[in-house]
Amino acid sequence: MSSSTPLISSMSLALLSLLLLLFSACYTARSSAADCDPADRAALLRVKAQLGDPAGLSSWLPSTNCCAWDPSVFCDAAGRVTGLALYSLPDVSARVPPALGDLAALEILQVDSVPGLAGPVPASFANLTRLLDLDINGTSISGPVPGCLLAGAVSLRTLVIANSKLAGPIPASLAALPGLRYLDLSGNMLSGAIPPGLLHGGSRFLILSNNRLTGEIPSDYGDGDVDTIDLSRNQLTGDPSSFLFGITKPAVKIDLSWNQLEFDLTEVSFPHHLRFLDLSHNRVRGRVAKSLMDVKLEHFNVSYNELCGEVPAGRFMSMHGADCYAHNKCLCGTPLPPCN
């Protein structure tokens, strides 16, 4: 295929969260003389205890200013804890701390590489009404997607619970969050259909790869300002070509690989700014679309389909090697063997 390097989006989640955390840190710098809110400090100490007092939180001491605790406690000018990042805690073997829900001013919560963190998202998360960004990755969190628990976080714009053990359907109630524009539930065991209308606003990201989702892709994900759609490695069916693709679409990355999608690629058009396209391991038929000649793709893969005919030549098609077309019905022409 053209490239194995992941495409870096114009508005990545990591960059977004970092900017928000730095914004909170600026508030701390302006009020360094102020101690953290006593209720927030007490809540953080309960979080530490519920996690089993891990070594990575040894700096969390009752007699110190919690706004200066490391790793990554961030406060606003009033000393309220607005950001918390828990990462790389290999000695944790505990359930998700209910005390996290006692941080009433929390806007950003990041949990990364805490594989021993297990159990469902606790009911106390319903108290996090100011939450803007929830980013959980690399845990053993299980149970359903906590749609009802996040219903009160009306400003939530980023929801990531990835590479964990969530199961069951994606709740349609997430569509009621008016600011949600980045949804990543990849690497779980989710099943059922993808609900429509989950994303809103500009620069939308829908990442649901590596699950057990079935049914057709809702057509509304072809509308609006969608930057990234990654639905790879599911069991999706149907024909999304009429609404996901088109010369005027804003998408930068589309990954539909390893599904059961069926459509004719011959006349499909693609936006010129598309940089990642993977349709491999589906049931795509017809010919390789000539419109791809004008798209400078950094990653391109249509292997393991039912395509036939001569591969278009010229312009950006020269960037793609033979492995991009492998295991199709009867493709030929550069970079494949000549047509008879």
PDB file of C-alpha atoms in Angstrom, residues 3-295:
ATOM      1  CA  SER A   3       2.084   4.211   3.224  1.00  0.00           C
ATOM      2  CA  SER A   4       1.892   2.516   6.602  1.00  0.00           C
ATOM      3  CA  THR A   5       2.319   5.782   8.524  1.00  0.00           C
ATOM      4  CA  PRO A   6      -0.930   6.908  10.214  1.00  0.00           C
ATOM      5  CA  LEU A   7      -2.344  10.113   8.807  1.00  0.00           C
ATOM      6  CA  ILE A   8      -2.085  13.022  11.228  1.00  0.00           C
ATOM      7  CA  SER A   9      -5.330  15.009  11.087  1.00  0.00           C
ATOM      8  CA  SER A  10      -5.494  18.784  10.946  1.00  0.00           C
ATOM      9  CA  MET A  11      -7.162  18.857  14.371  1.00  0.00           C
ATOM     10  CA  SER A  12      -5.917  15.809  16.255  1.00  0.00           C
ATOM     11  CA  LEU A  13      -7.359  14.842  19.595  1.00  0.00           C
ATOM     12  CA  ALA A  14      -3.957  15.004  21.255  1.00  0.00           C
ATOM     13  CA  LEU A  15      -3.375  18.563  20.074  1.00  0.00           C
ATOM     14  CA  LEU A  16      -6.852  19.641  21.116  1.00  0.00           C
ATOM     15  CA  SER A  17      -6.477  18.203  24.609  1.00  0.00           C
ATOM     16  CA  LEU A  18      -2.965  19.576  25.033  1.00  0.00           C
ATOM     17  CA  LEU A  19      -4.101  23.092  24.193  1.00  0.00           C
ATOM     18  CA  LEU A  20      -6.940  22.846  26.659  1.00  0.00           C
ATOM     19  CA  LEU A  21      -4.680  21.538  29.398  1.00  0.00           C
ATOM     20  CA  LEU A  22      -2.180  24.323  28.770  1.00  0.00           C
ATOM     21  CA  PHE A  23      -5.029  26.808  28.961  1.00  0.00           C
ATOM     22  CA  SER A  24      -5.907  25.461  32.411  1.00  0.00           C
ATOM     23  CA  ALA A  25      -2.238  25.542  33.403  1.00  0.00           C
ATOM     24  CA  CYS A  26      -2.078  29.240  32.542  1.00  0.00           C
ATOM     25  CA  TYR A  27      -4.771  29.874  35.099  1.00  0.00           C
ATOM     26  CA  THR A  28      -2.678  28.063  37.685  1.00  0.00           C
ATOM     27  CA  ALA A  29       0.381  30.172  36.894  1.00  0.00           C
ATOM     28  CA  ARG A  30      -1.590  33.376  37.457  1.00  0.00           C
ATOM     29  CA  SER A  31      -2.791  32.187  40.869  1.00  0.00           C
ATOM     30  CA  SER A  32       0.193  30.276  42.197  1.00  0.00           C
ATOM     31  CA  ALA A  33      -0.389  31.674  45.676  1.00  0.00           C
ATOM     32  CA  ALA A  34      -3.858  30.133  45.868  1.00  0.00           C
ATOM     33  CA  ASP A  35      -4.273  26.657  47.261  1.00  0.00           C
ATOM     34  CA  CYS A  36      -6.577  24.189  45.562  1.00  0.00           C
ATOM     35  CA  ASP A  37     -10.190  23.868  46.594  1.00  0.00           C
ATOM     36  CA  PRO A  38     -10.418  21.706  49.770  1.00  0.00           C
ATOM     37  CA  ALA A  39     -13.282  19.629  48.378  1.00  0.00           C
ATOM     38  CA  ASP A  40     -11.335  18.925  45.201  1.00  0.00           C
ATOM     39  CA  ARG A  41      -8.233  17.935  47.182  1.00  0.00           C
ATOM     40  CA  ALA A  42     -10.314  15.557  49.270  1.00  0.00           C
ATOM     41  CA  ALA A  43     -11.842  14.073  46.106  1.00  0.00           C
ATOM     42  CA  LEU A  44      -8.402  13.525  44.547  1.00  0.00           C
ATOM     43  CA  LEU A  45      -7.188  11.787  47.690  1.00  0.00           C
ATOM     44  CA  ARG A  46     -10.192   9.479  47.477  1.00  0.00           C
ATOM     45  CA  VAL A  47      -9.320   8.798  43.826  1.00  0.00           C
ATOM     46  CA  LYS A  48      -5.789   7.873  44.896  1.00  0.00           C
ATOM     47  CA  ALA A  49      -7.080   5.538  47.609  1.00  0.00           C
ATOM     48  CA  GLN A  50      -9.620   3.907  45.278  1.00  0.00           C
ATOM     49  CA  LEU A  51      -6.799   3.231  42.813  1.00  0.00           C
ATOM     50  CA  GLY A  52      -4.859   1.423  45.547  1.00  0.00           C
ATOM     51  CA  ASP A  53      -2.335   4.217  46.313  1.00  0.00           C
ATOM     52  CA  PRO A  54      -0.199   3.614  43.202  1.00  0.00           C
ATOM     53  CA  ALA A  55       3.439   4.666  43.260  1.00  0.00           C
ATOM     54  CA  GLY A  56       2.849   7.037  40.366  1.00  0.00           C
ATOM     55  CA  LEU A  57       0.679   9.228  42.598  1.00  0.00           C
ATOM     56  CA  SER A  58       3.160   9.442  45.480  1.00  0.00           C
ATOM     57  CA  SER A  59       3.244  13.243  45.228  1.00  0.00           C
ATOM     58  CA  TRP A  60      -0.450  13.459  46.108  1.00  0.00           C
ATOM     59  CA  LEU A  61      -0.067  14.380  49.791  1.00  0.00           C
ATOM     60  CA  PRO A  62      -2.806  15.878  51.981  1.00  0.00           C
ATOM     61  CA  SER A  63      -0.654  18.753  53.262  1.00  0.00           C
ATOM     62  CA  THR A  64       0.312  20.089  49.817  1.00  0.00           C
ATOM     63  CA  ASN A  65      -1.349  22.188  47.139  1.00  0.00           C
ATOM     64  CA  CYS A  66      -3.126  19.746  44.829  1.00  0.00           C
ATOM     65  CA  CYS A  67      -2.807  22.187  41.931  1.00  0.00           C
ATOM     66  CA  ALA A  68       0.916  21.363  41.952  1.00  0.00           C
ATOM     67  CA  TRP A  69       0.488  17.588  42.101  1.00  0.00           C
ATOM     68  CA  ASP A  70       2.120  15.503  39.423  1.00  0.00           C
ATOM     69  CA  PRO A  71       1.079  13.827  37.246  1.00  0.00           C
ATOM     70  CA  SER A  72      -1.119  16.399  35.683  1.00  0.00           C
ATOM     71  CA  VAL A  73      -3.567  18.087  38.000  1.00  0.00           C
ATOM     72  CA  PHE A  74      -4.652  21.421  36.541  1.00  0.00           C
ATOM     73  CA  CYS A  75      -6.584  24.187  38.289  1.00  0.00           C
ATOM     74  CA  ASP A  76      -8.251  27.444  37.327  1.00  0.00           C
ATOM     75  CA  ALA A  77      -7.604  30.831  38.999  1.00  0.00           C
ATOM     76  CA  ALA A  78      -9.970  29.961  41.836  1.00  0.00           C
ATOM     77  CA  GLY A  79      -8.120  26.751  42.668  1.00  0.00           C
ATOM     78  CA  ARG A  80     -10.787  24.440  41.246  1.00  0.00           C
ATOM     79  CA  VAL A  81      -9.504  21.288  39.565  1.00  0.00           C
ATOM     80  CA  THR A  82     -10.468  21.585  35.889  1.00  0.00           C
ATOM     81  CA  GLY A  83      -8.086  19.055  34.330  1.00  0.00           C
ATOM     82  CA  LEU A  84      -6.789  15.636  35.363  1.00  0.00           C
ATOM     83  CA  ALA A  85      -4.529  13.273  33.440  1.00  0.00           C
ATOM     84  CA  LEU A  86      -3.807   9.786  34.787  1.00  0.00           C
ATOM     85  CA  TYR A  87      -1.314   7.874  32.661  1.00  0.00           C
ATOM     86  CA  SER A  88       1.173   5.012  32.773  1.00  0.00           C
ATOM     87  CA  LEU A  89       0.102   3.466  36.075  1.00  0.00           C
ATOM     88  CA  PRO A  90       1.054  -0.191  35.562  1.00  0.00           C
ATOM     89  CA  ASP A  91       0.611  -1.145  39.229  1.00  0.00           C
ATOM     90  CA  VAL A  92      -3.076  -0.189  39.338  1.00  0.00           C
ATOM     91  CA  SER A  93      -5.573  -3.034  39.659  1.00  0.00           C
ATOM     92  CA  ALA A  94      -8.855  -1.399  40.572  1.00  0.00           C
ATOM     93  CA  ARG A  95     -12.248  -0.317  39.352  1.00  0.00           C
ATOM     94  CA  VAL A  96     -12.837   3.151  37.924  1.00  0.00           C
ATOM     95  CA  PRO A  97     -12.808   5.441  40.991  1.00  0.00           C
ATOM     96  CA  PRO A  98     -16.293   6.778  41.787  1.00  0.00           C
ATOM     97  CA  ALA A  99     -14.579   9.753  43.448  1.00  0.00           C
ATOM     98  CA  LEU A 100     -13.765  11.139  39.989  1.00  0.00           C
ATOM     99  CA  GLY A 101     -17.398  12.201  39.866  1.00  0.00           C
ATOM    100  CA  ASP A 102     -16.832  14.408  42.919  1.00  0.00           C
ATOM    101  CA  LEU A 103     -14.594  16.786  40.912  1.00  0.00           C
ATOM    102  CA  ALA A 104     -17.496  19.076  40.114  1.00  0.00           C
ATOM    103  CA  ALA A 105     -15.465  21.598  38.084  1.00  0.00           C
ATOM    104  CA  LEU A 106     -13.673  19.005  35.949  1.00  0.00           C
ATOM    105  CA  GLU A 107     -13.548  19.894  32.245  1.00  0.00           C
ATOM    106  CA  ILE A 108     -10.868  17.518  30.954  1.00  0.00           C
ATOM    107  CA  LEU A 109     -10.258  13.935  32.070  1.00  0.00           C
ATOM    108  CA  GLN A 110      -7.558  11.854  30.418  1.00  0.00           C
ATOM    109  CA  VAL A 111      -6.693   8.270  31.352  1.00  0.00           C
ATOM    110  CA  ASP A 112      -4.041   6.526  29.261  1.00  0.00           C
ATOM    111  CA  SER A 113      -2.166   3.239  29.613  1.00  0.00           C
ATOM    112  CA  VAL A 114      -3.715   2.045  32.863  1.00  0.00           C
ATOM    113  CA  PRO A 115      -4.436  -1.558  31.823  1.00  0.00           C
ATOM    114  CA  GLY A 116      -5.531  -2.676  35.296  1.00  0.00           C
ATOM    115  CA  LEU A 117      -8.324  -0.115  35.481  1.00  0.00           C
ATOM    116  CA  ALA A 118     -11.500  -2.160  35.163  1.00  0.00           C
ATOM    117  CA  GLY A 119     -15.235  -2.237  35.708  1.00  0.00           C
ATOM    118  CA  PRO A 120     -17.895   0.010  34.211  1.00  0.00           C
ATOM    119  CA  VAL A 121     -17.906   3.797  34.213  1.00  0.00           C
ATOM    120  CA  PRO A 122     -19.428   4.615  37.626  1.00  0.00           C
ATOM    121  CA  ALA A 123     -22.763   6.380  38.088  1.00  0.00           C
ATOM    122  CA  SER A 124     -20.961   9.324  39.694  1.00  0.00           C
ATOM    123  CA  PHE A 125     -19.847  10.460  36.226  1.00  0.00           C
ATOM    124  CA  ALA A 126     -23.343  11.900  35.864  1.00  0.00           C
ATOM    125  CA  ASN A 127     -22.138  14.700  38.182  1.00  0.00           C
ATOM    126  CA  LEU A 128     -19.487  15.891  35.700  1.00  0.00           C
ATOM    127  CA  THR A 129     -21.764  18.453  34.083  1.00  0.00           C
ATOM    128  CA  ARG A 130     -18.884  20.750  33.016  1.00  0.00           C
ATOM    129  CA  LEU A 131     -16.982  18.027  31.190  1.00  0.00           C
ATOM    130  CA  LEU A 132     -15.648  19.055  27.773  1.00  0.00           C
ATOM    131  CA  ASP A 133     -13.228  16.251  26.922  1.00  0.00           C
ATOM    132  CA  LEU A 134     -13.249  12.651  28.165  1.00  0.00           C
ATOM    133  CA  ASP A 135     -10.296  10.671  26.808  1.00  0.00           C
ATOM    134  CA  ILE A 136      -9.784   7.101  28.086  1.00  0.00           C
ATOM    135  CA  ASN A 137      -7.405   4.779  26.247  1.00  0.00           C
ATOM    136  CA  GLY A 138      -5.699   1.490  27.035  1.00  0.00           C
ATOM    137  CA  THR A 139      -7.683   0.236  30.025  1.00  0.00           C
ATOM    138  CA  SER A 140      -9.856  -2.762  30.919  1.00  0.00           C
ATOM    139  CA  ILE A 141     -12.991  -0.661  31.412  1.00  0.00           C
ATOM    140  CA  SER A 142     -16.018  -2.769  30.560  1.00  0.00           C
ATOM    141  CA  GLY A 143     -19.784  -2.511  30.470  1.00  0.00           C
ATOM    142  CA  PRO A 144     -21.840  -0.317  28.145  1.00  0.00           C
ATOM    143  CA  VAL A 145     -20.952   3.036  26.616  1.00  0.00           C
ATOM    144  CA  PRO A 146     -22.019   5.467  29.379  1.00  0.00           C
ATOM    145  CA  GLY A 147     -24.415   7.509  27.281  1.00  0.00           C
ATOM    146  CA  CYS A 148     -26.952   8.147  30.053  1.00  0.00           C
ATOM    147  CA  LEU A 149     -24.207   9.104  32.522  1.00  0.00           C
ATOM    148  CA  LEU A 150     -22.887  11.780  30.150  1.00  0.00           C
ATOM    149  CA  ALA A 151     -26.289  13.221  29.282  1.00  0.00           C
ATOM    150  CA  GLY A 152     -25.778  16.122  31.675  1.00  0.00           C
ATOM    151  CA  ALA A 153     -22.436  17.114  30.134  1.00  0.00           C
ATOM    152  CA  VAL A 154     -24.141  19.256  27.518  1.00  0.00           C
ATOM    153  CA  SER A 155     -20.833  20.864  26.479  1.00  0.00           C
ATOM    154  CA  LEU A 156     -19.036  17.554  25.868  1.00  0.00           C
ATOM    155  CA  ARG A 157     -17.159  17.783  22.568  1.00  0.00           C
ATOM    156  CA  THR A 158     -14.699  14.872  22.777  1.00  0.00           C
ATOM    157  CA  LEU A 159     -15.615  11.348  23.872  1.00  0.00           C
ATOM    158  CA  VAL A 160     -12.893   8.717  23.662  1.00  0.00           C
ATOM    159  CA  ILE A 161     -13.098   5.316  25.348  1.00  0.00           C
ATOM    160  CA  ALA A 162     -10.761   3.297  23.159  1.00  0.00           C
ATOM    161  CA  ASN A 163      -8.815   0.039  23.371  1.00  0.00           C
ATOM    162  CA  SER A 164     -10.810  -1.150  26.339  1.00  0.00           C
ATOM    163  CA  LYS A 165     -13.562  -3.751  26.884  1.00  0.00           C
ATOM    164  CA  LEU A 166     -16.821  -1.908  26.298  1.00  0.00           C
ATOM    165  CA  ALA A 167     -19.652  -4.103  25.005  1.00  0.00           C
ATOM    166  CA  GLY A 168     -23.225  -3.739  23.826  1.00  0.00           C
ATOM    167  CA  PRO A 169     -24.674  -1.156  21.437  1.00  0.00           C
ATOM    168  CA  ILE A 170     -23.655   2.447  20.909  1.00  0.00           C
ATOM    169  CA  PRO A 171     -26.417   4.416  22.673  1.00  0.00           C
ATOM    170  CA  ALA A 172     -28.473   6.668  20.419  1.00  0.00           C
ATOM    171  CA  SER A 173     -28.669   9.096  23.361  1.00  0.00           C
ATOM    172  CA  LEU A 174     -25.186  10.374  22.453  1.00  0.00           C
ATOM    173  CA  ALA A 175     -26.835  12.206  19.555  1.00  0.00           C
ATOM    174  CA  ALA A 176     -28.426  14.549  22.115  1.00  0.00           C
ATOM    175  CA  LEU A 177     -25.016  16.005  23.045  1.00  0.00           C
ATOM    176  CA  PRO A 178     -25.056  19.181  20.909  1.00  0.00           C
ATOM    177  CA  GLY A 179     -21.303  19.822  20.969  1.00  0.00           C
ATOM    178  CA  LEU A 180     -20.010  16.297  20.387  1.00  0.00           C
ATOM    179  CA  ARG A 181     -17.747  16.348  17.346  1.00  0.00           C
ATOM    180  CA  TYR A 182     -15.027  13.786  18.172  1.00  0.00           C
ATOM    181  CA  LEU A 183     -16.143  10.233  18.969  1.00  0.00           C
ATOM    182  CA  ASP A 184     -13.620   7.400  19.296  1.00  0.00           C
ATOM    183  CA  LEU A 185     -14.884   4.062  20.616  1.00  0.00           C
ATOM    184  CA  SER A 186     -12.385   1.948  18.684  1.00  0.00           C
ATOM    185  CA  GLY A 187     -10.864  -1.275  19.933  1.00  0.00           C
ATOM    186  CA  ASN A 188     -13.788  -2.507  22.014  1.00  0.00           C
ATOM    187  CA  MET A 189     -16.461  -5.198  21.621  1.00  0.00           C
ATOM    188  CA  LEU A 190     -19.386  -3.006  20.616  1.00  0.00           C
ATOM    189  CA  SER A 191     -22.182  -4.558  18.577  1.00  0.00           C
ATOM    190  CA  GLY A 192     -25.347  -3.554  16.770  1.00  0.00           C
ATOM    191  CA  ALA A 193     -25.932  -0.704  14.352  1.00  0.00           C
ATOM    192  CA  ILE A 194     -24.275   2.718  14.228  1.00  0.00           C
ATOM    193  CA  PRO A 195     -26.863   5.279  15.384  1.00  0.00           C
ATOM    194  CA  PRO A 196     -27.350   8.313  13.125  1.00  0.00           C
ATOM    195  CA  GLY A 197     -26.624  11.874  14.154  1.00  0.00           C
ATOM    196  CA  LEU A 198     -23.918  11.276  16.751  1.00  0.00           C
ATOM    197  CA  LEU A 199     -21.715  14.187  15.631  1.00  0.00           C
ATOM    198  CA  HIS A 200     -22.308  17.929  15.444  1.00  0.00           C
ATOM    199  CA  GLY A 201     -20.389  21.102  14.632  1.00  0.00           C
ATOM    200  CA  GLY A 202     -17.264  21.523  12.536  1.00  0.00           C
ATOM    201  CA  SER A 203     -14.305  19.203  11.956  1.00  0.00           C
ATOM    202  CA  ARG A 204     -16.045  15.967  12.944  1.00  0.00           C
ATOM    203  CA  PHE A 205     -14.300  12.663  13.687  1.00  0.00           C
ATOM    204  CA  LEU A 206     -16.057   9.280  13.811  1.00  0.00           C
ATOM    205  CA  ILE A 207     -13.699   6.456  14.852  1.00  0.00           C
ATOM    206  CA  LEU A 208     -15.397   3.134  15.584  1.00  0.00           C
ATOM    207  CA  SER A 209     -12.840   0.677  14.211  1.00  0.00           C
ATOM    208  CA  ASN A 210     -12.117  -2.775  15.641  1.00  0.00           C
ATOM    209  CA  ASN A 211     -15.552  -3.566  17.006  1.00  0.00           C
ATOM    210  CA  ARG A 212     -18.406  -5.901  16.021  1.00  0.00           C
ATOM    211  CA  LEU A 213     -20.766  -3.364  14.485  1.00  0.00           C
ATOM    212  CA  THR A 214     -23.308  -4.485  11.894  1.00  0.00           C
ATOM    213  CA  GLY A 215     -25.839  -2.984   9.508  1.00  0.00           C
ATOM    214  CA  GLU A 216     -25.471  -0.073   7.108  1.00  0.00           C
ATOM    215  CA  ILE A 217     -23.629   3.203   7.653  1.00  0.00           C
ATOM    216  CA  PRO A 218     -26.193   5.974   8.285  1.00  0.00           C
ATOM    217  CA  SER A 219     -26.287   8.404   5.377  1.00  0.00           C
ATOM    218  CA  ASP A 220     -26.083  11.529   7.545  1.00  0.00           C
ATOM    219  CA  TYR A 221     -22.358  10.902   8.083  1.00  0.00           C
ATOM    220  CA  GLY A 222     -21.908  12.099   4.534  1.00  0.00           C
ATOM    221  CA  ASP A 223     -23.251  15.515   5.521  1.00  0.00           C
ATOM    222  CA  GLY A 224     -21.534  18.371   7.294  1.00  0.00           C
ATOM    223  CA  ASP A 225     -17.879  18.957   8.040  1.00  0.00           C
ATOM    224  CA  VAL A 226     -16.595  15.397   8.506  1.00  0.00           C
ATOM    225  CA  ASP A 227     -12.789  15.202   8.642  1.00  0.00           C
ATOM    226  CA  THR A 228     -12.290  11.513   9.502  1.00  0.00           C
ATOM    227  CA  ILE A 229     -14.365   8.359   9.232  1.00  0.00           C
ATOM    228  CA  ASP A 230     -12.720   5.152  10.432  1.00  0.00           C
ATOM    229  CA  LEU A 231     -15.135   2.214  10.579  1.00  0.00           C
ATOM    230  CA  SER A 232     -12.600  -0.462   9.705  1.00  0.00           C
ATOM    231  CA  ARG A 233     -12.677  -4.023  11.044  1.00  0.00           C
ATOM    232  CA  ASN A 234     -16.380  -4.360  11.704  1.00  0.00           C
ATOM    233  CA  GLN A 235     -19.149  -6.291   9.932  1.00  0.00           C
ATOM    234  CA  LEU A 236     -20.848  -3.402   8.128  1.00  0.00           C
ATOM    235  CA  THR A 237     -22.888  -3.962   4.974  1.00  0.00           C
ATOM    236  CA  GLY A 238     -24.558  -1.904   2.254  1.00  0.00           C
ATOM    237  CA  ASP A 239     -23.464   0.755  -0.217  1.00  0.00           C
ATOM    238  CA  PRO A 240     -22.121   4.006   1.313  1.00  0.00           C
ATOM    239  CA  SER A 241     -20.602   5.319  -1.925  1.00  0.00           C
ATOM    240  CA  SER A 242     -23.461   7.671  -2.825  1.00  0.00           C
ATOM    241  CA  PHE A 243     -23.177   9.759   0.365  1.00  0.00           C
ATOM    242  CA  LEU A 244     -19.638   9.296   1.762  1.00  0.00           C
ATOM    243  CA  PHE A 245     -17.776  10.082  -1.456  1.00  0.00           C
ATOM    244  CA  GLY A 246     -17.950  13.038  -3.801  1.00  0.00           C
ATOM    245  CA  ILE A 247     -15.743  15.813  -5.105  1.00  0.00           C
ATOM    246  CA  THR A 248     -17.222  18.373  -2.687  1.00  0.00           C
ATOM    247  CA  LYS A 249     -16.918  16.268   0.474  1.00  0.00           C
ATOM    248  CA  PRO A 250     -14.545  17.606   3.156  1.00  0.00           C
ATOM    249  CA  ALA A 251     -13.174  14.256   4.375  1.00  0.00           C
ATOM    250  CA  VAL A 252      -9.419  13.844   4.774  1.00  0.00           C
ATOM    251  CA  LYS A 253      -9.443  10.214   5.931  1.00  0.00           C
ATOM    252  CA  ILE A 254     -11.872   7.394   5.099  1.00  0.00           C
ATOM    253  CA  ASP A 255     -11.100   3.870   6.279  1.00  0.00           C
ATOM    254  CA  LEU A 256     -13.809   1.275   5.571  1.00  0.00           C
ATOM    255  CA  SER A 257     -11.504  -1.742   5.332  1.00  0.00           C
ATOM    256  CA  TRP A 258     -12.347  -5.220   6.626  1.00  0.00           C
ATOM    257  CA  ASN A 259     -16.123  -5.004   6.321  1.00  0.00           C
ATOM    258  CA  GLN A 260     -18.726  -6.491   3.968  1.00  0.00           C
ATOM    259  CA  LEU A 261     -19.551  -3.397   1.920  1.00  0.00           C
ATOM    260  CA  GLU A 262     -20.740  -3.824  -1.675  1.00  0.00           C
ATOM    261  CA  PHE A 263     -20.707  -1.125  -4.365  1.00  0.00           C
ATOM    262  CA  ASP A 264     -19.430  -0.305  -7.845  1.00  0.00           C
ATOM    263  CA  LEU A 265     -16.289   1.853  -7.730  1.00  0.00           C
ATOM    264  CA  THR A 266     -16.214   2.709 -11.438  1.00  0.00           C
ATOM    265  CA  GLU A 267     -17.925   6.114 -11.414  1.00  0.00           C
ATOM    266  CA  VAL A 268     -17.266   7.156  -7.821  1.00  0.00           C
ATOM    267  CA  SER A 269     -15.626  10.572  -7.391  1.00  0.00           C
ATOM    268  CA  PHE A 270     -13.397  11.619  -4.525  1.00  0.00           C
ATOM    269  CA  PRO A 271     -12.436  15.014  -3.033  1.00  0.00           C
ATOM    270  CA  HIS A 272      -9.032  16.265  -4.124  1.00  0.00           C
ATOM    271  CA  HIS A 273      -7.933  16.896  -0.526  1.00  0.00           C
ATOM    272  CA  LEU A 274      -8.567  13.269   0.567  1.00  0.00           C
ATOM    273  CA  ARG A 275      -5.294  11.853   1.906  1.00  0.00           C
ATOM    274  CA  PHE A 276      -6.224   8.403   3.253  1.00  0.00           C
ATOM    275  CA  LEU A 277      -8.502   5.898   1.518  1.00  0.00           C
ATOM    276  CA  ASP A 278      -8.706   2.223   2.502  1.00  0.00           C
ATOM    277  CA  LEU A 279     -11.470   0.058   1.003  1.00  0.00           C
ATOM    278  CA  SER A 280      -9.588  -3.233   1.268  1.00  0.00           C
ATOM    279  CA  HIS A 281     -11.200  -6.520   2.342  1.00  0.00           C
ATOM    280  CA  ASN A 282     -14.725  -5.722   1.155  1.00  0.00           C
ATOM    281  CA  ARG A 283     -16.854  -6.677  -1.855  1.00  0.00           C
ATOM    282  CA  VAL A 284     -16.172  -3.643  -4.018  1.00  0.00           C
ATOM    283  CA  ARG A 285     -16.707  -4.358  -7.720  1.00  0.00           C
ATOM    284  CA  GLY A 286     -16.341  -2.605 -11.057  1.00  0.00           C
ATOM    285  CA  ARG A 287     -13.214  -0.787 -12.205  1.00  0.00           C
ATOM    286  CA  VAL A 288     -10.775   1.398 -10.287  1.00  0.00           C
ATOM    287  CA  ALA A 289     -12.283   4.903 -10.484  1.00  0.00           C
ATOM    288  CA  LYS A 290     -10.526   7.287 -12.881  1.00  0.00           C
ATOM    289  CA  SER A 291     -11.260  10.140 -10.466  1.00  0.00           C
ATOM    290  CA  LEU A 292      -8.477   8.780  -8.223  1.00  0.00           C
ATOM    291  CA  MET A 293      -5.942  10.059 -10.739  1.00  0.00           C
ATOM    292  CA  ASP A 294      -6.447  13.581  -9.352  1.00  0.00           C
ATOM    293  CA  VAL A 295      -6.242  12.677  -5.640  1.00  0.00           C
TER     294      VAL A 295
END
